[in-house]
PDB file of C-alpha atoms in Angstrom:
ATOM      1  CA  MET J   1      97.209  90.858 112.037  1.00 56.00           C
ATOM      2  CA  SER J   2      96.129  94.151 110.204  1.00 60.00           C
ATOM      3  CA  THR J   3      95.830  95.025 106.744  1.00 61.00           C
ATOM      4  CA  LYS J   4      95.794  98.453 104.844  1.00 62.00           C
ATOM      5  CA  ILE J   5      95.551  99.249 101.253  1.00 61.00           C
ATOM      6  CA  ILE J   6      97.694 102.172 100.044  1.00 59.00           C
ATOM      7  CA  GLN J   7      96.933 103.818  96.717  1.00 59.00           C
ATOM      8  CA  VAL J   8     100.173 104.467  94.766  1.00 58.00           C
ATOM      9  CA  ARG J   9     100.066 107.144  91.952  1.00 59.00           C
ATOM     10  CA  ASP J  10     102.017 107.990  89.181  1.00 55.00           C
ATOM     11  CA  ASP J  11     103.460 111.137  90.736  1.00 54.00           C
ATOM     12  CA  THR J  12     104.401 109.318  93.899  1.00 56.00           C
ATOM     13  CA  SER J  13     108.161 109.154  94.461  1.00 67.00           C
ATOM     14  CA  ARG J  14     110.021 106.068  95.800  1.00 71.00           C
ATOM     15  CA  PRO J  15     113.262 106.210  97.740  1.00 73.00           C
ATOM     16  CA  THR J  16     116.130 104.765  95.806  1.00 78.00           C
ATOM     17  CA  MET J  17     117.509 101.356  96.857  1.00 79.00           C
ATOM     18  CA  VAL J  18     120.632 103.247  98.011  1.00 82.00           C
ATOM     19  CA  ASP J  19     118.513 105.257 100.556  1.00 83.00           C
ATOM     20  CA  VAL J  20     116.566 102.232 101.529  1.00 81.00           C
ATOM     21  CA  LEU J  21     119.779 100.359 102.388  1.00 82.00           C
ATOM     22  CA  ALA J  22     121.274 103.358 104.087  1.00 84.00           C
ATOM     23  CA  ARG J  23     118.333 103.422 106.512  1.00 83.00           C
ATOM     24  CA  ILE J  24     118.291  99.748 107.213  1.00 79.00           C
ATOM     25  CA  SER J  25     121.985  99.663 107.900  1.00 81.00           C
ATOM     26  CA  ALA J  26     121.437 102.692 110.299  1.00 84.00           C
ATOM     27  CA  ARG J  27     119.523 100.546 112.628  1.00 80.00           C
ATOM     28  CA  SER J  28     121.140  98.934 115.505  1.00 78.00           C
ATOM     29  CA  SER J  29     119.510  95.398 114.419  1.00 76.00           C
ATOM     30  CA  VAL J  30     117.638  93.877 111.698  1.00 69.00           C
ATOM     31  CA  GLU J  31     116.083  90.469 111.792  1.00 79.00           C
ATOM     32  CA  ALA J  32     115.115  88.942 108.530  1.00 78.00           C
ATOM     33  CA  SER J  33     115.605  85.537 106.901  1.00 84.00           C
ATOM     34  CA  SER J  34     117.131  84.972 103.435  1.00 84.00           C
ATOM     35  CA  GLU J  35     113.610  84.037 102.251  1.00 86.00           C
ATOM     36  CA  ASP J  36     112.195  87.437 103.603  1.00 83.00           C
ATOM     37  CA  ILE J  37     114.960  89.291 101.711  1.00 80.00           C
ATOM     38  CA  ARG J  38     114.230  87.487  98.508  1.00 83.00           C
ATOM     39  CA  SER J  39     110.593  88.025  98.987  1.00 84.00           C
ATOM     40  CA  PHE J  40     111.127  91.818  99.491  1.00 80.00           C
ATOM     41  CA  ILE J  41     113.277  91.888  96.371  1.00 80.00           C
ATOM     42  CA  GLU J  42     110.793  90.013  94.230  1.00 82.00           C
ATOM     43  CA  ASN J  43     108.052  92.332  95.448  1.00 77.00           C
ATOM     44  CA  ASP J  44     110.085  95.258  94.503  1.00 74.00           C
ATOM     45  CA  ARG J  45     110.680  94.053  91.020  1.00 72.00           C
ATOM     46  CA  LYS J  46     106.949  93.455  90.642  1.00 69.00           C
ATOM     47  CA  TYR J  47     105.993  96.816  91.843  1.00 64.00           C
ATOM     48  CA  ALA J  48     108.661  98.433  89.405  1.00 61.00           C
ATOM     49  CA  THR J  49     106.864  96.807  86.358  1.00 61.00           C
ATOM     50  CA  ALA J  50     103.205  97.158  87.640  1.00 59.00           C
ATOM     51  CA  PRO J  51     100.984  99.483  85.729  1.00 60.00           C
ATOM     52  CA  SER J  52     100.311 103.071  87.071  1.00 59.00           C
ATOM     53  CA  HIS J  53      97.788 103.539  89.824  1.00 54.00           C
ATOM     54  CA  THR J  54      98.604 100.244  91.399  1.00 53.00           C
ATOM     55  CA  ALA J  55      97.173  99.479  94.833  1.00 57.00           C
ATOM     56  CA  VAL J  56      99.793  98.264  97.294  1.00 55.00           C
ATOM     57  CA  ILE J  57      98.621  95.913 100.241  1.00 57.00           C
ATOM     58  CA  GLU J  58     100.466  95.687 103.513  1.00 56.00           C
ATOM     59  CA  THR J  59     100.066  93.068 106.063  1.00 55.00           C
ATOM     60  CA  TRP J  60     101.614  93.184 109.543  1.00 58.00           C
ATOM     61  CA  LEU J  61     101.681  90.515 111.948  1.00 50.00           C
TER      62      LEU J  61
END
């Protein structure tokens, strides 16, 4: 498992949900459980309401 911390600044732009879904749907296959998807949505909601200069921690297995 590796972890990296990404510093997100006020001026950082994020893709719209439409852009994200378009990229996902363009893939030949996507594996995710219902719980994974709910978790991603919840994390996005938390990020959207977080104060500026929020650090995002990504963990990859």
